[in-house]
Short mmCIF file of C-alpha atoms and ligand atoms in Angstrom, two decimals:
data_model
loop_
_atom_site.label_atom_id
_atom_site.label_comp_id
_atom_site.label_asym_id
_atom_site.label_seq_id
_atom_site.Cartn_x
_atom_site.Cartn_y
_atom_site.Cartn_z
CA UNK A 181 34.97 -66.47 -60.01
CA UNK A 182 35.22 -62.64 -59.10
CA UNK A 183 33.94 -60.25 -61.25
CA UNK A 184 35.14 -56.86 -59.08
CA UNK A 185 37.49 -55.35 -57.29
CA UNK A 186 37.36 -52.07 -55.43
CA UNK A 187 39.47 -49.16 -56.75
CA UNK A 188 40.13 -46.20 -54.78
CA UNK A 189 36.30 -46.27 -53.59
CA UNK A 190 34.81 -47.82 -56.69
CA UNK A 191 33.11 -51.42 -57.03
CA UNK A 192 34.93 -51.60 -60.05
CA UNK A 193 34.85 -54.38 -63.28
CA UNK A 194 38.21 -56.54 -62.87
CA UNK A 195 39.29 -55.61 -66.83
CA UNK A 196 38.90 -52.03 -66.01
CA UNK A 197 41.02 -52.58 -62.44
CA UNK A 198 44.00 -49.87 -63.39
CA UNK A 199 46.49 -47.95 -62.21
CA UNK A 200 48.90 -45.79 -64.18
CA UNK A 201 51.95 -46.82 -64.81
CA UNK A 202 53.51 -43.44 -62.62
CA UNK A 203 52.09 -45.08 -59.47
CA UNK A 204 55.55 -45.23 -57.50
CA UNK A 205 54.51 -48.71 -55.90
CA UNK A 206 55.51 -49.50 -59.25
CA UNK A 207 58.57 -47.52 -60.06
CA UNK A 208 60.00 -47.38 -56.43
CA UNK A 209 58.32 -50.13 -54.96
CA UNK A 210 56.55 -48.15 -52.71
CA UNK A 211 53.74 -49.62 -51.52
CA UNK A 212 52.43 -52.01 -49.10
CA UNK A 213 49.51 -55.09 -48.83
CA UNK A 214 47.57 -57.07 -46.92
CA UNK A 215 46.05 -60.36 -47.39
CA UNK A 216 43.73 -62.64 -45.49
CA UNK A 217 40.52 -65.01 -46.20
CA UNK A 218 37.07 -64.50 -46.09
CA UNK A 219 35.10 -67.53 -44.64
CA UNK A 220 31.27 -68.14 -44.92
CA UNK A 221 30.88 -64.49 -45.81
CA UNK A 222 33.15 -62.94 -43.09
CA UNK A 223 36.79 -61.64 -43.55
CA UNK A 224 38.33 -63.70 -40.87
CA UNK A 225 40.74 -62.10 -37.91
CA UNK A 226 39.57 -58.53 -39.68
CA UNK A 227 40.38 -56.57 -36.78
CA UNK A 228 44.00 -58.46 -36.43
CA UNK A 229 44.32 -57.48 -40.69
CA UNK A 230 43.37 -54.11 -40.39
CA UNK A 231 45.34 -53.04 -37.48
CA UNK A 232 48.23 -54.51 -39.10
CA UNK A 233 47.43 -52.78 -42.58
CA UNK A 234 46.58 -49.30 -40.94
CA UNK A 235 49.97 -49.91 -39.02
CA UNK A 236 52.29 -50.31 -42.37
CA UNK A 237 50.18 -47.65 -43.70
CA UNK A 238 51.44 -44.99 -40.89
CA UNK A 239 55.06 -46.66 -41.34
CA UNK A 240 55.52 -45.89 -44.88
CA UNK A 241 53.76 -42.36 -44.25
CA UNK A 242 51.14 -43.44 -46.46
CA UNK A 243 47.27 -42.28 -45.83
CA UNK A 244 44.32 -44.69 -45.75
CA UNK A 245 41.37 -42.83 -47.53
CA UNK A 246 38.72 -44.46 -45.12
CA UNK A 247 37.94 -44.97 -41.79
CA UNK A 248 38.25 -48.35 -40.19
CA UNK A 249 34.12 -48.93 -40.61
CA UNK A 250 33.79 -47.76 -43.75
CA UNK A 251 36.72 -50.29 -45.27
CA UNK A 252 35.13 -53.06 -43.36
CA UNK A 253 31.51 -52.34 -45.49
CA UNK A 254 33.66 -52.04 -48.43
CA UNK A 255 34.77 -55.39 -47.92
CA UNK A 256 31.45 -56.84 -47.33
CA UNK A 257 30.01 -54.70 -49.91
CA UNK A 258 32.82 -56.26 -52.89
CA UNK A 259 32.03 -60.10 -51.14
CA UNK A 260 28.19 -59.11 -52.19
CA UNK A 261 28.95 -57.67 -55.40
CA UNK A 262 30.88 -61.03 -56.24
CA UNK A 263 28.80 -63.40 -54.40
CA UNK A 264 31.16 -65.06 -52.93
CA UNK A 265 31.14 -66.24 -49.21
CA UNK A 266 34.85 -68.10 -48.82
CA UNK A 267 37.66 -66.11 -50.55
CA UNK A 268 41.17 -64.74 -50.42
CA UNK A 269 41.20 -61.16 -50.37
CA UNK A 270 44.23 -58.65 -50.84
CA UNK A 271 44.55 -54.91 -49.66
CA UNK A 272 46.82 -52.79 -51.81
CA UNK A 273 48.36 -49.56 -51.09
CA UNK A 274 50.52 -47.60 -53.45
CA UNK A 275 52.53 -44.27 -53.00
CA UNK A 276 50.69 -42.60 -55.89
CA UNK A 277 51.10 -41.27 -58.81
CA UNK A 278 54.21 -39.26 -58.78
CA UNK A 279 54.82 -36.46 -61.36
CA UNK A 280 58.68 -36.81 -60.15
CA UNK A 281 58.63 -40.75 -60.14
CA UNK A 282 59.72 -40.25 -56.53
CA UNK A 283 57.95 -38.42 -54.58
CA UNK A 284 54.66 -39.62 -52.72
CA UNK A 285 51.36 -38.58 -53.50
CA UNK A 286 48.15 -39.38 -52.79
CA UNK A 287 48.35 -42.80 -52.44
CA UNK A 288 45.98 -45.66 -54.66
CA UNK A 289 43.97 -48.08 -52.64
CA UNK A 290 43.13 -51.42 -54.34
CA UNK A 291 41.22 -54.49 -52.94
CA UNK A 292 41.37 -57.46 -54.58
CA UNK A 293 39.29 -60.81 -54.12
CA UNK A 294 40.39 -64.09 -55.27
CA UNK A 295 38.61 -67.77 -55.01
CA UNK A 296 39.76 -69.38 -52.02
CA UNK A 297 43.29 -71.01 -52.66
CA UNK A 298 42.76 -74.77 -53.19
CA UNK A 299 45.41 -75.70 -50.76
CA UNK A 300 44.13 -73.13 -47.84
CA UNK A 301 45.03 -74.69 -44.70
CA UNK A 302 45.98 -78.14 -46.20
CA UNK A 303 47.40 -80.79 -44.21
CA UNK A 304 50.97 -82.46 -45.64
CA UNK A 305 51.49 -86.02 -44.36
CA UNK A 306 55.12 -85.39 -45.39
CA UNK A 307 55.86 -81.99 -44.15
CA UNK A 308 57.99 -80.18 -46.85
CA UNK A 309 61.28 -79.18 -47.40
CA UNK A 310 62.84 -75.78 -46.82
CA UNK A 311 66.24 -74.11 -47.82
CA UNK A 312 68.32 -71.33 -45.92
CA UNK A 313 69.17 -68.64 -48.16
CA UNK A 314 71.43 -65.51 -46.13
CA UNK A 315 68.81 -62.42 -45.99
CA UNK A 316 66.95 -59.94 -43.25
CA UNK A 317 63.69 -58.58 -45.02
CA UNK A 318 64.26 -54.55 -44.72
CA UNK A 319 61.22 -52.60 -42.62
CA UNK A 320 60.40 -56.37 -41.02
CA UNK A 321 57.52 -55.27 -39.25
CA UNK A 322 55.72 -53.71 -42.56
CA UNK A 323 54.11 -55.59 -45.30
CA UNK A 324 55.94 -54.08 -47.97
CA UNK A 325 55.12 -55.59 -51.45
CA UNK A 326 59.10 -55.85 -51.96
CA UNK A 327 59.29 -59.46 -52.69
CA UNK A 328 62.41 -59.71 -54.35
CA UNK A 329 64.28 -62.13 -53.00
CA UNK A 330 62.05 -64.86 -52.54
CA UNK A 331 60.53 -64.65 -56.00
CA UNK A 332 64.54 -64.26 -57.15
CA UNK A 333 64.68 -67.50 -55.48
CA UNK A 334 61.97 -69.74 -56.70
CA UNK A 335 64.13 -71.30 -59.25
CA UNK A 336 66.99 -72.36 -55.94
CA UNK A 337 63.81 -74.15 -54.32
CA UNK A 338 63.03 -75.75 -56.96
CA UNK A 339 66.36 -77.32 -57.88
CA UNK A 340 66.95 -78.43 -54.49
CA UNK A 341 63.17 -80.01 -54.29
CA UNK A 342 62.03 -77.94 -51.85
CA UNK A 343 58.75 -76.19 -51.48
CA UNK A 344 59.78 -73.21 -50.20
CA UNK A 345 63.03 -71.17 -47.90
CA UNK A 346 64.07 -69.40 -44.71
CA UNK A 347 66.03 -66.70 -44.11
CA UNK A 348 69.19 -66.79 -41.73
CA UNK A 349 70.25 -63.43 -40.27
CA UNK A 350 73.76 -64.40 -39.76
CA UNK A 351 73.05 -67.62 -37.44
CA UNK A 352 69.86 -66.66 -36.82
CA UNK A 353 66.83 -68.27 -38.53
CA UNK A 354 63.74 -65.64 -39.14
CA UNK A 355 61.16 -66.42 -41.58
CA UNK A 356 60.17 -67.36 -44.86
CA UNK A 357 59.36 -64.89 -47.64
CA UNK A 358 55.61 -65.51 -46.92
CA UNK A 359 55.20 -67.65 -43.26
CA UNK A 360 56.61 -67.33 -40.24
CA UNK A 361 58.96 -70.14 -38.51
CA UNK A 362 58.61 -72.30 -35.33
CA UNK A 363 61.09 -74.75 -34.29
CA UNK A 364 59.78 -77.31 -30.93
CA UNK A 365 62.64 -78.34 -29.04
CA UNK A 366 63.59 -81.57 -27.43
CA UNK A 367 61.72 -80.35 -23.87
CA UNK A 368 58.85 -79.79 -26.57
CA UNK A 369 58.81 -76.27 -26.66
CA UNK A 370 57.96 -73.71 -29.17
CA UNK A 371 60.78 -71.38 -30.17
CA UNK A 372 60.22 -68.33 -32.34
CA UNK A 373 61.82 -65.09 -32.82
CA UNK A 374 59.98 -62.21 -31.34
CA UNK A 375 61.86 -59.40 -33.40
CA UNK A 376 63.18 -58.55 -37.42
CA UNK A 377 59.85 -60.78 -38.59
CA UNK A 378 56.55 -59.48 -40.04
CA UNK A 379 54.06 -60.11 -37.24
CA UNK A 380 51.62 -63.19 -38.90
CA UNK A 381 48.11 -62.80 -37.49
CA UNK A 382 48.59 -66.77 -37.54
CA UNK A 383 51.36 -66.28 -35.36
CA UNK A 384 49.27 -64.19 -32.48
CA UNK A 385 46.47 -67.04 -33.11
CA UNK A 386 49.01 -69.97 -32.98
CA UNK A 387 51.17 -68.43 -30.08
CA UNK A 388 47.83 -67.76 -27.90
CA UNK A 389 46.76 -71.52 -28.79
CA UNK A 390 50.04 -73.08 -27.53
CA UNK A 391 49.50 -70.31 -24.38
CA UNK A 392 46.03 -71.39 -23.38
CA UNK A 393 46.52 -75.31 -24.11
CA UNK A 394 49.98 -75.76 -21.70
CA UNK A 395 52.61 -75.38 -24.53
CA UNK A 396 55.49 -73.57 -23.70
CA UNK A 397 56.36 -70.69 -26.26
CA UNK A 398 59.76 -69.18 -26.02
CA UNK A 399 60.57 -66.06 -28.30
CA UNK A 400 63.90 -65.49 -28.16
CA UNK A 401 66.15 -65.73 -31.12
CA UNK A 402 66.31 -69.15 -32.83
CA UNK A 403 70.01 -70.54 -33.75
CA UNK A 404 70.63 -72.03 -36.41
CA UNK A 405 72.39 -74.81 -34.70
CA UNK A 406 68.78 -75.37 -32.99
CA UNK A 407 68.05 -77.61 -36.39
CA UNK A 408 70.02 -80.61 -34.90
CA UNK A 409 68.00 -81.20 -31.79
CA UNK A 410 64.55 -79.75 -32.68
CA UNK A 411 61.88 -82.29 -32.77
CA UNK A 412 59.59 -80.41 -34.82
CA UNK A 413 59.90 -76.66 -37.45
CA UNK A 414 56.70 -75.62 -39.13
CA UNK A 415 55.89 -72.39 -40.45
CA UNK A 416 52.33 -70.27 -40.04
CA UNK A 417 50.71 -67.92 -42.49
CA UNK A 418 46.84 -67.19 -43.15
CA UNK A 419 46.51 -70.01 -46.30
CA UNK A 420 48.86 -72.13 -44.50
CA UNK A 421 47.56 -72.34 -40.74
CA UNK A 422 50.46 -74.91 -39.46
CA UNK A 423 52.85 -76.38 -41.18
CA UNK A 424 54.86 -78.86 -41.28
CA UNK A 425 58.90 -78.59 -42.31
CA UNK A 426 60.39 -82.17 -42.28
CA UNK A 427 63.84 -80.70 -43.68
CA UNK A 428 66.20 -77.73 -43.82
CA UNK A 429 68.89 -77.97 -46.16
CA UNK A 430 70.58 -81.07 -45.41
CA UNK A 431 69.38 -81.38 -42.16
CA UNK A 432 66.09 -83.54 -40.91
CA UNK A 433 63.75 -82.47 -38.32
CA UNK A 434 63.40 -84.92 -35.53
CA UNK A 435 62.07 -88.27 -37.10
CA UNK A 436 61.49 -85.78 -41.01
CA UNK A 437 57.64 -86.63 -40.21
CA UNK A 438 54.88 -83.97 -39.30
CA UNK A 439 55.40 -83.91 -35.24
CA UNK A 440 52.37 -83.81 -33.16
CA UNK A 441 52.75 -80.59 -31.41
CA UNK A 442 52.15 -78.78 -35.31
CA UNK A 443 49.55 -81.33 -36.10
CA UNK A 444 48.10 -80.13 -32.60
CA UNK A 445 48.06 -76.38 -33.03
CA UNK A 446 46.74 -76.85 -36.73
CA UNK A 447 43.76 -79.23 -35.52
CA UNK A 448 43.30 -76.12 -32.80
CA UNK A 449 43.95 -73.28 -35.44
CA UNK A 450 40.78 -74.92 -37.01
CA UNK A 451 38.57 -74.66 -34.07
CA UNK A 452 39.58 -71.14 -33.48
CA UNK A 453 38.41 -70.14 -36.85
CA UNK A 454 35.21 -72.14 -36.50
CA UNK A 455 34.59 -70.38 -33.25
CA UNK A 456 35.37 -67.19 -34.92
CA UNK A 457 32.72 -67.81 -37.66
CA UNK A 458 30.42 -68.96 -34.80
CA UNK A 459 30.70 -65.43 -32.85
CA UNK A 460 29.02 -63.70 -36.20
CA UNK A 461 25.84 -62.82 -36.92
C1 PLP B 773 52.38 -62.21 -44.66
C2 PLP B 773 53.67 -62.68 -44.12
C3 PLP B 773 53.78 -63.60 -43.06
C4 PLP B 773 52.59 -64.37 -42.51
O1 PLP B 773 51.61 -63.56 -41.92
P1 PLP B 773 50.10 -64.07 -41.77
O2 PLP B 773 49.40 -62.86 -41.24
O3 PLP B 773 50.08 -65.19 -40.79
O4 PLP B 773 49.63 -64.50 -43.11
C5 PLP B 773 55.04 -63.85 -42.54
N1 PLP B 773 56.14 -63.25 -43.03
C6 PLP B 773 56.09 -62.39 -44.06
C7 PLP B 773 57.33 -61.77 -44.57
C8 PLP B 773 54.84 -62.08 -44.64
O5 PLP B 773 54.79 -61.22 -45.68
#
C-alpha cells in the first residue's frame, strides 16, 4: 500500500496530498496526465511516458518544473519511499491556481503511485464486449484529463453488458476512452487509425511487434463497415497489453473468440517487457 505521493517537489504523506480548490484543472479542466507501470522497481517504457507527457505539457502551454533526469529520480525516489517495486503510477499536471478561475498560472505537478491493478495485462478467454457511442475526443493527441464522455457513459456499457466502448467519428471507428483499437482483417492484417487518437505507448510497442514478427500493419482509417469481415478487434493500453473484443454492438468478431493474431502480440508484448526489465541494472 502507498504511503506518498510527490507534490510539486515534495515526498509528500498521501492525507496531506492537496491542491486548492482554485487549481483550474479543476474548474476548467485544464490539465493533463500520464499513467504507466512500474515493474520490478523500474517505470516501464519511461522514455516513451515522458516524451509523451512533456509533449501534452508544451500543447496545453503548460511548464514542467523539472528536467527530464530529475523527474525520472523523483520517480525512483517516491518507488523507495513506498517500497514498492511493481506499481501503477500517474503524472498530473494542472493549470494552477488561478486568481481569475481562468487564467493559467504556474501550473501543480502531482505524482501518484498506486498498487499494481489486479487485472494488469490479464488474459480474457472470452474477449469482451464493446459499444459504439458517436464522439471524436477534442486535442486527440494530448492526454487531457477531460474524461467526460466515457465516464458519462459507464452506465450505457453496463446496460448493454459490455465492458467497455468505442468511439465512431462519423463511420470511422477511433478508440476507446482509455485503449486504443485494432481490427485484423480477413488477409490477417492489422488495421488502425494513424490520426484523431491519443498515441498509446502500447500501440508503438504492439505496432513494432507485428513489424518485426511479419504482420502486416495498415494505418489508414478503419470503417465501420470493416466489423463484418474482420477476423479479429482488440484494443491496447499500458494495464491492458492486448485485448481481446469478441463483439461490437450487435455485431461478432470473426468466430466472437480471442483470435490468435491478439493472443500473439500479447504473448510478444510480454517478452518485450521482460526484455525491457532485463536491459536494467
Ligand atoms: C491513455 C490512453 C490510451 C492508451 O495509451 P497507453 O499509452 O497504451 O496506455 C488510448 N487512448 C486514450 C484516449 C488514452 O487516454
Amino acid at each position: 500500500m502507498p504511503k506518498f505521493y510527490h507534490i510539486n517537489g515534495e515526498i509528500t504523506p498521501i492525507e496531506k496530498s492537496v491542491l486548492h480548490i482554485s487549481d483550474i484543472g479543476l474548474l476548467r479542466g485544464f490539465g493533463i496526465f500520464d499513467y504507466f507501470l512500474a515493474r520490478e522497481g523500474h517505470p516501464l517504457f519511461l522514455d516513451d511516458y515522458l516524451d509523451r507527457f512533456y509533449r501534452s505539457a508544451e500543447s496545453l502551454d503548460l511548464k514542467i518544473p523539472f528536467s527530464r533526469s530529475v523527474f525520472t529520480q523523483h520517480l525512483y525516489d517516491l518507488l523507495a519511499a513506498n517500497e514498492m517495486r511493481d506499481a501503477g503510477i500517474r503524472l498530473l499536471l494542472t493549470g494552477g491556481y488561478s486568481p481569475d478561475g481562468y487564467t493559467p498560472t504556474d501550473p501543480n505537478l502531482a505524482i501518484m503511485v498506486y498498487d499494481l491493478p489486479a487485472n494488469t495485462w490479464e488474459f480474457s478467454p472470452t474477449g469482451i464486449k464493446v459499444i459504439t457511442v458517436p464522439f471524436q475526443r477534442d486535442l486527440p493527441e494530448v492526454k487531457t484529463t477531460n474524461y467526460a464522455m466515457g465516464i458519462r457513459k459507464l452506465k450505457e456499457v453496463k446496460a448493454a453488458n459490455a465492458q467497455d466502448l468505442v468511439y465512431v467519428d462519423g463511420e470511422y471507428l477511433r478508440e476507446s476512452a482509455r485503449s486504443n483499437f485494432y481490427l485484423v482483417t480477413a488477409a490477417g492484417h492489422i488495421v488502425t487509425t494513424p490520426e484523431k487518437i491519443l498515441w498509446g505507448v502500447t500501440r508503438k510497442q504492439i505496432l513494432d511487434l507485428a513489424h518485426k514478427n511479419g504482420i502486416v500493419v495498415e494505418e489508414r482509417e478503419v470503417h465501420i463497415s470493416e466489423l463484418a469481415t474482420a477476423r479479429e478487434a482488440f484494443f491496447t493500453s499500458t494495464t491492458k497489453g492486448a485485448m481481446s473484443i469478441r463483439q461490437v454492438d450487435e455485431q461478432v468478431i470473426g468466430d466472437g473468440k480471442p483470435g490468435p493474431i491478439t493472443g500473439r502480440l500479447q504473448v510478444l508484448f510480454m517478452e518485450r517487457v521482460k526484455e525491457y526489465l532485463a536491459g536494467k541494472p
